[in-house]
PDB file of C-alpha atoms in Angstrom:
ATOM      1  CA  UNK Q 735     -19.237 -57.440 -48.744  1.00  0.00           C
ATOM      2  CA  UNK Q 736     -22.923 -58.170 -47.650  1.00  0.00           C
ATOM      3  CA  UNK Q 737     -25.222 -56.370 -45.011  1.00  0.00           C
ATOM      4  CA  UNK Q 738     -26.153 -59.661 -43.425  1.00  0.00           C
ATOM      5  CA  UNK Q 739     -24.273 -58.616 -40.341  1.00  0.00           C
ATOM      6  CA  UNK Q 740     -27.067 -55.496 -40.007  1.00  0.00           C
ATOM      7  CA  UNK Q 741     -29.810 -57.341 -39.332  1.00  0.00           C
ATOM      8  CA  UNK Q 742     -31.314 -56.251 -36.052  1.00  0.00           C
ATOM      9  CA  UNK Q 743     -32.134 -59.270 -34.502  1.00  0.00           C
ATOM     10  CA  UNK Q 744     -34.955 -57.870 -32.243  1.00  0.00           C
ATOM     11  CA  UNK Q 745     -37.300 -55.967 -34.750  1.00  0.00           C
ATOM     12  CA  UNK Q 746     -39.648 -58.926 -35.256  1.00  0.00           C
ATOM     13  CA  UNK Q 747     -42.092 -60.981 -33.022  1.00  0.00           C
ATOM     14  CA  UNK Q 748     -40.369 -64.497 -34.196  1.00  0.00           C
ATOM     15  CA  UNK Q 749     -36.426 -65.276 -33.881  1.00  0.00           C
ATOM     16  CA  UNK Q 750     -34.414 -68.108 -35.300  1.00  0.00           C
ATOM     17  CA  UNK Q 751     -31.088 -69.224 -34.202  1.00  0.00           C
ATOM     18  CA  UNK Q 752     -28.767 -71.854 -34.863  1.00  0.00           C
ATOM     19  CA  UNK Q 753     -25.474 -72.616 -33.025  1.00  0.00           C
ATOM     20  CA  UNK Q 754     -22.954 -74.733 -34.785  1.00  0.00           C
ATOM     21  CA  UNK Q 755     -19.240 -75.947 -33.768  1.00  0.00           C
ATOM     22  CA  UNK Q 756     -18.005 -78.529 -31.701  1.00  0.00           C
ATOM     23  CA  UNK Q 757     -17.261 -78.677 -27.835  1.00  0.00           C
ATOM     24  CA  UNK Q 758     -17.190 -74.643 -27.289  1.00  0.00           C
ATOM     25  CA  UNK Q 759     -20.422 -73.853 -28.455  1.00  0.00           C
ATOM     26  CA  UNK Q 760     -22.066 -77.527 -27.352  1.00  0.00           C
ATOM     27  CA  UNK Q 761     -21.546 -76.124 -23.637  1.00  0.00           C
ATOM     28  CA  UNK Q 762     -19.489 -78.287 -21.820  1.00  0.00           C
ATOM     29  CA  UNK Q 763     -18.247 -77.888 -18.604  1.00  0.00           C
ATOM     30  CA  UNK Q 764     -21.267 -75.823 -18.031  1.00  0.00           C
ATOM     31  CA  UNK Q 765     -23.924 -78.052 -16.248  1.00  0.00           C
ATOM     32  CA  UNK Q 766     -27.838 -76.976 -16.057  1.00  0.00           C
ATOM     33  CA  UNK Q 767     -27.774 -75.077 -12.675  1.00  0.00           C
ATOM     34  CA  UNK Q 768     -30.511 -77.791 -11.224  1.00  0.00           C
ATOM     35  CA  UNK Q 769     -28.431 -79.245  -8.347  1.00  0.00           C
ATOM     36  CA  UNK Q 770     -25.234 -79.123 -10.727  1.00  0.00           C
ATOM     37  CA  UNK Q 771     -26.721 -81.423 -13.184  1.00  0.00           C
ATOM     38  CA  UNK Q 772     -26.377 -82.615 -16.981  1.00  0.00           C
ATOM     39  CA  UNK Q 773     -29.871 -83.557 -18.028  1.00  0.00           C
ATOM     40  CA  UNK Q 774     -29.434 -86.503 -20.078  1.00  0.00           C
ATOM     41  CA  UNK Q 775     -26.264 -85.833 -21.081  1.00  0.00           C
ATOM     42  CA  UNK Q 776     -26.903 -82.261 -22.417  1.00  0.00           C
ATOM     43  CA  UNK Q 777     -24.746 -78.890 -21.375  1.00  0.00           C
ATOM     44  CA  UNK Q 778     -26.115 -75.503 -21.316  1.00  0.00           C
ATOM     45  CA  UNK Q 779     -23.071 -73.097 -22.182  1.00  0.00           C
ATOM     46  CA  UNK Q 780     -22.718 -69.492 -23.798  1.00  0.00           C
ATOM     47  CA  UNK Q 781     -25.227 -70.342 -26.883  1.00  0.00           C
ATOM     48  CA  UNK Q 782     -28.479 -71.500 -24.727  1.00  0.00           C
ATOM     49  CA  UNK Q 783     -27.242 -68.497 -22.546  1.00  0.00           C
ATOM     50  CA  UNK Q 784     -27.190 -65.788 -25.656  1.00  0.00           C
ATOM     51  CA  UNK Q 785     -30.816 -67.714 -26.645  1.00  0.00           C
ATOM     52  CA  UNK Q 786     -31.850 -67.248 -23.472  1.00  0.00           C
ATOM     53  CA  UNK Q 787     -31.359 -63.112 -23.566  1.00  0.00           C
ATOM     54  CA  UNK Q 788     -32.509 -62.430 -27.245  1.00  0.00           C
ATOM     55  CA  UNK Q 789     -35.504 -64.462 -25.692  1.00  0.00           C
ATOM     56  CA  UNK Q 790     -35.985 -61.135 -23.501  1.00  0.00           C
ATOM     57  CA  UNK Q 791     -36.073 -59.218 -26.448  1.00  0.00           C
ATOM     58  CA  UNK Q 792     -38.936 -60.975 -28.690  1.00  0.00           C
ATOM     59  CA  UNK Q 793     -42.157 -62.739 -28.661  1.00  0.00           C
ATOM     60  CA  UNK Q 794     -40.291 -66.000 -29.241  1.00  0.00           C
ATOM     61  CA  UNK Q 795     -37.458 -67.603 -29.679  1.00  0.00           C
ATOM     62  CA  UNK Q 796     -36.504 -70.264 -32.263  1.00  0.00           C
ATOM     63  CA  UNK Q 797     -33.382 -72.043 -31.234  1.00  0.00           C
ATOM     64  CA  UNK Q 798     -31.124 -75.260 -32.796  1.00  0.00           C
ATOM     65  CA  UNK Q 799     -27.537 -75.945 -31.014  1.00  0.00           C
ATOM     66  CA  UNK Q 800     -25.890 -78.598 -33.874  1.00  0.00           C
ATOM     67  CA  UNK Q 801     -22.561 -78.667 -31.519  1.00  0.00           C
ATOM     68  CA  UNK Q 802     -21.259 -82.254 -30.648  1.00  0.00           C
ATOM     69  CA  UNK Q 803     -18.023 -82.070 -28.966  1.00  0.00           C
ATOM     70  CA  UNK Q 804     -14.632 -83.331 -30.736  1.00  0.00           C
ATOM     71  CA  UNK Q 805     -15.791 -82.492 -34.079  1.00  0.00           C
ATOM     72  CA  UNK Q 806     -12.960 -81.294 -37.101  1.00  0.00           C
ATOM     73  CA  UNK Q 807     -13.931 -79.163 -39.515  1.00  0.00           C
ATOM     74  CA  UNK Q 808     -14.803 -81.255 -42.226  1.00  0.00           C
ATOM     75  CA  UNK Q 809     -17.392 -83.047 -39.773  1.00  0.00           C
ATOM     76  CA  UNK Q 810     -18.994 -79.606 -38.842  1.00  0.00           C
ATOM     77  CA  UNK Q 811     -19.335 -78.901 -42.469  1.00  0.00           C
ATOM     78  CA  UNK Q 812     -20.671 -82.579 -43.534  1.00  0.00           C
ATOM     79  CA  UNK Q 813     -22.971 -82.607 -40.933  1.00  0.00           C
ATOM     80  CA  UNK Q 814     -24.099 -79.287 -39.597  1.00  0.00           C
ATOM     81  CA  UNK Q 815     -23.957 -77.038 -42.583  1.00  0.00           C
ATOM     82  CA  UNK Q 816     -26.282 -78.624 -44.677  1.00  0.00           C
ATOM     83  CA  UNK Q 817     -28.742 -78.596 -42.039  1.00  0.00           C
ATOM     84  CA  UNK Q 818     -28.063 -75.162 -40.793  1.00  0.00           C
ATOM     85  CA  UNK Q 819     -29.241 -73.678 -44.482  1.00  0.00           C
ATOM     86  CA  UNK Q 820     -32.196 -76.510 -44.284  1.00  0.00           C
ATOM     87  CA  UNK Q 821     -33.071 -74.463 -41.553  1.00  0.00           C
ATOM     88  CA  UNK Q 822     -32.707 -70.900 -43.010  1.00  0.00           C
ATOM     89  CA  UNK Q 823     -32.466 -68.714 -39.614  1.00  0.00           C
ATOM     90  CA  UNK Q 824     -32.487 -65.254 -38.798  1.00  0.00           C
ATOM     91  CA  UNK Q 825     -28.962 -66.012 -37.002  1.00  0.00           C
ATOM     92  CA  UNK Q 826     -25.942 -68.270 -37.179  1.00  0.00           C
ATOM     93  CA  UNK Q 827     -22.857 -68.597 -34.735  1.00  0.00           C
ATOM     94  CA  UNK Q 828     -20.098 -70.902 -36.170  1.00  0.00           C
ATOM     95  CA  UNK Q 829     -16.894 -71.749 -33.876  1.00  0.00           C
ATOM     96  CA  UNK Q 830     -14.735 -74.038 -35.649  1.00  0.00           C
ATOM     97  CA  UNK Q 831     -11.206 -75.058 -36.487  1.00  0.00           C
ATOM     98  CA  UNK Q 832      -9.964 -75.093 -32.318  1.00  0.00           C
ATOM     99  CA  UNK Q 833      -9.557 -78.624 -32.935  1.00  0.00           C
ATOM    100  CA  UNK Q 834      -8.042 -78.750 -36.227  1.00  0.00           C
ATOM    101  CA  UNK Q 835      -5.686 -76.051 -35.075  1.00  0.00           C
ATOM    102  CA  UNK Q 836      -4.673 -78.096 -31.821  1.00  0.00           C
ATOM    103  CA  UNK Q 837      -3.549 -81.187 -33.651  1.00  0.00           C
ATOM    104  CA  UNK Q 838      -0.018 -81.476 -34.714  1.00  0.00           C
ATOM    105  CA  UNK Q 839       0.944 -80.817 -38.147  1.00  0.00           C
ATOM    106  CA  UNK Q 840      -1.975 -78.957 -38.994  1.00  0.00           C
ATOM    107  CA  UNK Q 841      -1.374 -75.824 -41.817  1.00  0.00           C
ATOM    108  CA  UNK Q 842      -4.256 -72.911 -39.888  1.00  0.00           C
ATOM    109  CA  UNK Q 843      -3.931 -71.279 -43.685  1.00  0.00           C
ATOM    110  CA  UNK Q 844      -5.464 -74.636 -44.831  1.00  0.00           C
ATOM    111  CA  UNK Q 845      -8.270 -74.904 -42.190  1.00  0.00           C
ATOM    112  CA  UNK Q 846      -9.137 -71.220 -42.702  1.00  0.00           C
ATOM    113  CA  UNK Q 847      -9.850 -71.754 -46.303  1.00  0.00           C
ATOM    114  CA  UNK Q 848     -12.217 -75.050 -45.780  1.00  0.00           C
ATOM    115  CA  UNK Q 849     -13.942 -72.029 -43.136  1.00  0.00           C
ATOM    116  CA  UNK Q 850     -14.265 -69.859 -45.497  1.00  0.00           C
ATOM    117  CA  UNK Q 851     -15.954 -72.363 -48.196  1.00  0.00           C
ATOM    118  CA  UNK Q 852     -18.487 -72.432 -44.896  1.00  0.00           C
ATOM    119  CA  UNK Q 853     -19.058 -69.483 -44.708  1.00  0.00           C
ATOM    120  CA  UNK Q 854     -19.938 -68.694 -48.210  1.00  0.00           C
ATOM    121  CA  UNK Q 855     -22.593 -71.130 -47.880  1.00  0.00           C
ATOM    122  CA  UNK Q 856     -24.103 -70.366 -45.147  1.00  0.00           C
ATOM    123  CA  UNK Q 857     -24.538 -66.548 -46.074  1.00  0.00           C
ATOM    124  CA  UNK Q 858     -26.706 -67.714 -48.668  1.00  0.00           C
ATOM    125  CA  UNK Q 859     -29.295 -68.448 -45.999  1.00  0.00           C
ATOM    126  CA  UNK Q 860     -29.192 -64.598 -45.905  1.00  0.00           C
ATOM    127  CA  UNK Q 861     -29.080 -64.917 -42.170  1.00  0.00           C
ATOM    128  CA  UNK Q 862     -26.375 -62.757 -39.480  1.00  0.00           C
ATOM    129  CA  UNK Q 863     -23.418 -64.442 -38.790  1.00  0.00           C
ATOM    130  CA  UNK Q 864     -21.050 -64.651 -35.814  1.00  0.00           C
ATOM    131  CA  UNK Q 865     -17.979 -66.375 -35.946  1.00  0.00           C
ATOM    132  CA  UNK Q 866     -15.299 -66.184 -33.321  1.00  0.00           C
ATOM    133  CA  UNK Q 867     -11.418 -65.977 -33.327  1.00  0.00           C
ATOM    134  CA  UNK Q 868      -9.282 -68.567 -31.078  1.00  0.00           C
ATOM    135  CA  UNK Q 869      -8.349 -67.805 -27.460  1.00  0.00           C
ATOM    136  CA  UNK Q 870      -5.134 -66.368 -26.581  1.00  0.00           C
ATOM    137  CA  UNK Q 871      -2.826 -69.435 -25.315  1.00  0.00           C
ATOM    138  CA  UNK Q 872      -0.610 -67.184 -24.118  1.00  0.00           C
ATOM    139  CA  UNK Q 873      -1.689 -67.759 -20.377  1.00  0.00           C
ATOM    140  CA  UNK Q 874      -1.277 -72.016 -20.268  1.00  0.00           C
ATOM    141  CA  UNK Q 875       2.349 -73.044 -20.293  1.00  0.00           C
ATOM    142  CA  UNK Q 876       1.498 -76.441 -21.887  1.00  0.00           C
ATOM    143  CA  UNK Q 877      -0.516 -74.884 -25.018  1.00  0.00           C
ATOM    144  CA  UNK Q 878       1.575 -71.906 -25.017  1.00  0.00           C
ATOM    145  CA  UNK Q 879       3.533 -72.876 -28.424  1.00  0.00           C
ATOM    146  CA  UNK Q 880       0.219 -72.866 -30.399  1.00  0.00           C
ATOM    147  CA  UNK Q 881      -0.051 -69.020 -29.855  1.00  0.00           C
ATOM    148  CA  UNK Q 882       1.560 -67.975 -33.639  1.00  0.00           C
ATOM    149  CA  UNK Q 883      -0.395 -70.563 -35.123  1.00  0.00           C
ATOM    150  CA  UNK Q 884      -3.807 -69.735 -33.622  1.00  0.00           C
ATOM    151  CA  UNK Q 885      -2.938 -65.647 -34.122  1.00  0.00           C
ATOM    152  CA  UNK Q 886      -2.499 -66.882 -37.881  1.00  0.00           C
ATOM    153  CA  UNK Q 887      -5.777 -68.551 -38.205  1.00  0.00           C
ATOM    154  CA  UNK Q 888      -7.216 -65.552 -36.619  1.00  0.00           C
ATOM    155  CA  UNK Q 889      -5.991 -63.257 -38.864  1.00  0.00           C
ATOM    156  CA  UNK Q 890      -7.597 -65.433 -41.853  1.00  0.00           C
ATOM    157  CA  UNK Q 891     -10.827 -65.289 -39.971  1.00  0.00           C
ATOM    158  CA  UNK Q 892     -11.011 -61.445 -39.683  1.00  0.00           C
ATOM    159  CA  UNK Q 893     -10.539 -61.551 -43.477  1.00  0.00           C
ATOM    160  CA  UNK Q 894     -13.209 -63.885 -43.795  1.00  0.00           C
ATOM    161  CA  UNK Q 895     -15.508 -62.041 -41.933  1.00  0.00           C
ATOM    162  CA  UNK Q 896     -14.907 -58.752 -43.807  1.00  0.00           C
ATOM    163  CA  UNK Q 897     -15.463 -60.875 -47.310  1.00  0.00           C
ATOM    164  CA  UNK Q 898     -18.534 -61.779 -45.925  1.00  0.00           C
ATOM    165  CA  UNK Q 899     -20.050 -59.320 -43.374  1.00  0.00           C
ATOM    166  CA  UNK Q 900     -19.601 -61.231 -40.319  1.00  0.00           C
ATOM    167  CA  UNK Q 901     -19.557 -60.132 -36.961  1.00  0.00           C
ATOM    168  CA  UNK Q 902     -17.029 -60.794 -34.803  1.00  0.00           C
ATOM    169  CA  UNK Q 903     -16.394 -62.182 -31.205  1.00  0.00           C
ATOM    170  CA  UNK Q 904     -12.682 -61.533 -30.821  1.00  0.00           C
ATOM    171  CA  UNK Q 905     -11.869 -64.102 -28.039  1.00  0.00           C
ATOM    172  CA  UNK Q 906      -8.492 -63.599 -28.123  1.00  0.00           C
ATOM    173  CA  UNK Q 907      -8.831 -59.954 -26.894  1.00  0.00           C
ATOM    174  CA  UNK Q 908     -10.692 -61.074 -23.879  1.00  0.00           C
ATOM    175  CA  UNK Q 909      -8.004 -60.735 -21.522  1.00  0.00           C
ATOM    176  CA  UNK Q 910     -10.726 -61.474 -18.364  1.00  0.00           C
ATOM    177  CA  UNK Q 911     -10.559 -65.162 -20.100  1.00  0.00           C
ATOM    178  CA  UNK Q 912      -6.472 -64.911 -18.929  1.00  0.00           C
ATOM    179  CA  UNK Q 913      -7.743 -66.196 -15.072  1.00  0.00           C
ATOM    180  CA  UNK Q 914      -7.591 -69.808 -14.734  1.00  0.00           C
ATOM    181  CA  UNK Q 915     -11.009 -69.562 -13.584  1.00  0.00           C
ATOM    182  CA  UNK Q 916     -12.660 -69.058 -16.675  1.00  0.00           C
ATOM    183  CA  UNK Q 917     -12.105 -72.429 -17.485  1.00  0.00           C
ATOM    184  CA  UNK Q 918     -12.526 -75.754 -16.153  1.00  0.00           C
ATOM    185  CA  UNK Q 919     -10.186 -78.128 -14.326  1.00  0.00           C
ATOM    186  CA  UNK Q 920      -9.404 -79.514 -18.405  1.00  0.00           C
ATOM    187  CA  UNK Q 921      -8.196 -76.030 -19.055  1.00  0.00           C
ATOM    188  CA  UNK Q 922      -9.867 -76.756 -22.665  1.00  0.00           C
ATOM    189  CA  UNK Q 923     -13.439 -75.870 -21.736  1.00  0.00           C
ATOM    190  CA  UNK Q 924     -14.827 -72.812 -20.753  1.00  0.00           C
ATOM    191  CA  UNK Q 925     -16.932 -72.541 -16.624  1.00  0.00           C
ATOM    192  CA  UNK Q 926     -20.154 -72.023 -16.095  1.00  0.00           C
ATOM    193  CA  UNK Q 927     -18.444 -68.071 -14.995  1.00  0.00           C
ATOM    194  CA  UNK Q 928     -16.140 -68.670 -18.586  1.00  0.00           C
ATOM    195  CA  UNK Q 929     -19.548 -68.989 -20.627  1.00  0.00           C
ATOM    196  CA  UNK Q 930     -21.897 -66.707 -18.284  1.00  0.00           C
ATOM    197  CA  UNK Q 931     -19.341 -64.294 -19.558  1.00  0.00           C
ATOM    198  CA  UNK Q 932     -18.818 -65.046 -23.442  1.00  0.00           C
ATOM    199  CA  UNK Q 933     -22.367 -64.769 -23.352  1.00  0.00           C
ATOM    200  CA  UNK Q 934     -22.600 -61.106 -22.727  1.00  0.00           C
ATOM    201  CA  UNK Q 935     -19.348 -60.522 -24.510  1.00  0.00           C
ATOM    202  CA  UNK Q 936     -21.855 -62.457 -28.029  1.00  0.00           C
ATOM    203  CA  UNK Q 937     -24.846 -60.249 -26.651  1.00  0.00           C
ATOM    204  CA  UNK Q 938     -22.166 -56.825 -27.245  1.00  0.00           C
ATOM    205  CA  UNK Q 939     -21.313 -57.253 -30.713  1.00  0.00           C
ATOM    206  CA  UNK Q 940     -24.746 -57.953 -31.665  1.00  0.00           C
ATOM    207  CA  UNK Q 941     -25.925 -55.111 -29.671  1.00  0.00           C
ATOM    208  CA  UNK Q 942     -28.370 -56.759 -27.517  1.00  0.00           C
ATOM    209  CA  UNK Q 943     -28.514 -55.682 -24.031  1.00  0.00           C
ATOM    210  CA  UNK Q 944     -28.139 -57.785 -21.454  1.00  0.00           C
ATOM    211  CA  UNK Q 945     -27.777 -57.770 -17.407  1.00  0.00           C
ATOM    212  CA  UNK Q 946     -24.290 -57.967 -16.423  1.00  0.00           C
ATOM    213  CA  UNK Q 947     -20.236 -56.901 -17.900  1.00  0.00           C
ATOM    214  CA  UNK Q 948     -18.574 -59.160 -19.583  1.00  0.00           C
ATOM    215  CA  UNK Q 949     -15.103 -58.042 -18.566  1.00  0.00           C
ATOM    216  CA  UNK Q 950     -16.047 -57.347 -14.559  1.00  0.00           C
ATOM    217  CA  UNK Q 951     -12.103 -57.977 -12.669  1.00  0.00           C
ATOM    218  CA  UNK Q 952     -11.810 -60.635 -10.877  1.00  0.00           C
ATOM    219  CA  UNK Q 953     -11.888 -61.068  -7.167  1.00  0.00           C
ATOM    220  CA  UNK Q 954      -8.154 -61.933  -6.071  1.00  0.00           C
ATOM    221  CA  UNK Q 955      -7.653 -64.965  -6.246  1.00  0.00           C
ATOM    222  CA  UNK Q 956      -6.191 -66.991  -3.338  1.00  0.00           C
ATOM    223  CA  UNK Q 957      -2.374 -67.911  -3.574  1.00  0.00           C
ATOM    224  CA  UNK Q 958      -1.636 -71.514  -4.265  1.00  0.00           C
ATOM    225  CA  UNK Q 959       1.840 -72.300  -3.253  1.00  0.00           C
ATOM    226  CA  UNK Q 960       4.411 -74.338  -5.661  1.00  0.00           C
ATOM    227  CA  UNK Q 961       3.418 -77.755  -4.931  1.00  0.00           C
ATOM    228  CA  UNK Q 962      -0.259 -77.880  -5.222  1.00  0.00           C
ATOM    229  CA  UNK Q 963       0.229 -75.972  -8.528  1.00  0.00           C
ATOM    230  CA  UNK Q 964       2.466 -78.872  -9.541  1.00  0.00           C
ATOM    231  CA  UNK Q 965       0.157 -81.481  -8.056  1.00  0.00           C
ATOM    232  CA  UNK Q 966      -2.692 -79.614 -10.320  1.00  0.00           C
ATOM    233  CA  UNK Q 967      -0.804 -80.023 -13.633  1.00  0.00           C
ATOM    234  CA  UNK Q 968      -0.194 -83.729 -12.667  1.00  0.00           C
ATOM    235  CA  UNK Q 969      -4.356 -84.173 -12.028  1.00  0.00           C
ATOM    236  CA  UNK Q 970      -4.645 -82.677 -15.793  1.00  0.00           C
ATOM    237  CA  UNK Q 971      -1.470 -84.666 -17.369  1.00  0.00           C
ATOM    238  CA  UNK Q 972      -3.025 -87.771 -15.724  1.00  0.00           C
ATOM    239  CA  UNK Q 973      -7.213 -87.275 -15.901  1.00  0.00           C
ATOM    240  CA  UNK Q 974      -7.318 -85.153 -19.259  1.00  0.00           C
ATOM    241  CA  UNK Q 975      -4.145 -85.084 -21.400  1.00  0.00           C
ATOM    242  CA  UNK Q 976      -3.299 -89.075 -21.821  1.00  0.00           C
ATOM    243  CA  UNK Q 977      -6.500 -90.024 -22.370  1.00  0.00           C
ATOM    244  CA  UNK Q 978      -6.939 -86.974 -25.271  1.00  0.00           C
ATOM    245  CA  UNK Q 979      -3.612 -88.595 -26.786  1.00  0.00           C
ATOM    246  CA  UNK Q 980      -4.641 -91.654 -26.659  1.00  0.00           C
ATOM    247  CA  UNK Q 981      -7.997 -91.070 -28.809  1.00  0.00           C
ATOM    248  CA  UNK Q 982      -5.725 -89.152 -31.020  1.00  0.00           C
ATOM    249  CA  UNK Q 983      -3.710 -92.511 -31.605  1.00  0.00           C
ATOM    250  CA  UNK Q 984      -6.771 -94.812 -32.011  1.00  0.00           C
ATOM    251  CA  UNK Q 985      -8.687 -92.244 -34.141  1.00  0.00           C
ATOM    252  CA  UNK Q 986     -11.157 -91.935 -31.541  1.00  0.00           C
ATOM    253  CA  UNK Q 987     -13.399 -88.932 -30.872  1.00  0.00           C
ATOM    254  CA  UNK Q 988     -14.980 -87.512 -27.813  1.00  0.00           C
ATOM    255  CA  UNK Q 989     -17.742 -86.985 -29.789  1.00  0.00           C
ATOM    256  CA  UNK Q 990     -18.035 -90.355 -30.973  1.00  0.00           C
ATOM    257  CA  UNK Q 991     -22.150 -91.316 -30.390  1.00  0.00           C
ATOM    258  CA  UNK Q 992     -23.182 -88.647 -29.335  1.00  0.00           C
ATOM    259  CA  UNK Q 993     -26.022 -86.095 -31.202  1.00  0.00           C
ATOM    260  CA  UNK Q 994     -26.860 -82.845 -31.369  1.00  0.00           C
ATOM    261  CA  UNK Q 995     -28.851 -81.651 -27.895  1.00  0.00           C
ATOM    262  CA  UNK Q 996     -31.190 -79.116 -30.232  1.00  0.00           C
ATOM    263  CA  UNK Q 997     -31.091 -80.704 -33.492  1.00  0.00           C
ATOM    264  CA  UNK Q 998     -34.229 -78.684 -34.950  1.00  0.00           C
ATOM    265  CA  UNK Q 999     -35.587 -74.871 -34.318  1.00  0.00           C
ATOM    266  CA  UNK Q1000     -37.527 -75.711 -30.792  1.00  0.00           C
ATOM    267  CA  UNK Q1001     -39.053 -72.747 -28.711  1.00  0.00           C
ATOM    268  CA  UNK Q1002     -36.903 -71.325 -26.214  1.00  0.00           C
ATOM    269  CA  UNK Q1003     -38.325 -72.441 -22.530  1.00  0.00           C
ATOM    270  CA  UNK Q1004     -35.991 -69.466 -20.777  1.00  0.00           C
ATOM    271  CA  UNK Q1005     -34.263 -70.065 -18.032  1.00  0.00           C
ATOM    272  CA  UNK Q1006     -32.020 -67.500 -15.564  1.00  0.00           C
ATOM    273  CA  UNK Q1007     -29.547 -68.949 -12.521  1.00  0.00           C
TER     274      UNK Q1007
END
């Protein structure tokens, strides 16, 4: 096991980060707070946000997001790997697998090994790496029969990150994440409040302090009554899940032409909403 996951990550003046994975760690459904808006396309989410405290901690701040939405494994390690040890930083987060696991007829024992072939490369960088476990389905009716096969994959991934010193964002664990509003209307993607708070959750296990607690309770919610719940799940069957199937069908991708939003180690311009 290596000491890679020891590195304090706020000893020097200069800090490198790279954020790879697809849609989660990308940012979307998390919009730049400027009037609500997606500058040309690009998300903020719970990476630019963890940037944007370490950024409080040093001089500067050296930060690459390889994300792009809708991408499998194998595309993550074809085409962000490579350049992630290229770029040799002081920190890597990798999420990836959610959509391998999600498709039907996927083995999460066969995913987890590709992962760990990852992983073992990019710990020669010699940099600290986070890598995160899949979300408890538990709470969403319509994704609730994935739960044993994401709890598998997680277990691999806890192995994983003991074979290689990695810390670890245990998702699943993050019962706050249970409340619909952590997510957006797609129930897929994380809110602005979901990512605000995986942020600090990131900023925990790598012992960087930050304003704010992760798992603050909810306010109560307000009751919805049966049939705007029902007319809800229609909105999602109708606006989000046909139109996922149907790329699945034509082998299309969400992330089809579209590019990395950091695709080099830029300075950090902070930013706080």
């Amino acid at each position: 096991m290596s000491g890679f996951g020891t590195k304090d990550l706020t000893s020097g003046d200069i800090l490198s980060y790279v954020a790879l994975g697809d849609s989660f760690t990308e940012g979307m459904s998390d919009p730049y707070p400027d009037s609500g808006s997606v500058p040309n396309g690009r998300y903020r989410g719970w990476a630019d946000r963890v940037a944007e405290h370490l950024a409080d901690h040093v001089d500067e701040v050296r930060y690459a997001n390889l994300a792009v939405r809708g991408k499998v494994m194998h595309q993550i390690i074809d085409e962000q790997i490579p350049r992630a040890v290229e770029l040799s930083p002081d920190l890597i987060t990798l999420c990836a697998g959610g959509n391998d696991i999600i498709r039907p007829g996927t083995d999460p024992d066969t995913v987890a090994a590709t992962f760990a072939g990852a992983i073992e490369e990019l710990s020669r960088t010699g940099a600290r790496i986070v890598i995160f476990t899949g979300f408890d389905t538990n709470w969403q009716p319509v994704m609730r029969h994935m739960r044993g096969k994401v709890a598998t994959y997680n277990m691999h991934l806890r192995a994983i990150a003991d074979r290689y010193g990695c810390d670890v964002v245990d998702v699943w664990s993050m019962r706050v994440l249970d409340d619909a509003r952590a997510w957006n209307w797609d129930r897929l993607h994380l809110s602005p409040e979901g990512h605000r708070r995986l942020a600090l959750r990131v900023c925990e296990v790598l012992g960087v302090r930050a304003g704010g607690e992760w798992n603050e309770p909810w306010p109560p919610a307000e009751p919805r009554d049966w049939r705007t719940a029902r007319q809800e799940d229609l909105h999602w069957a109708r606006e989000f899940l046909v139109p996922w199937i149907h790329r699945r069908l034509t082998g299309r991708s969400s992330g089809d032409n579209v590019s990395a939003k950091r695709p080099s180690l830029e300075p950090l311009r902070a930013r706080r909403d």
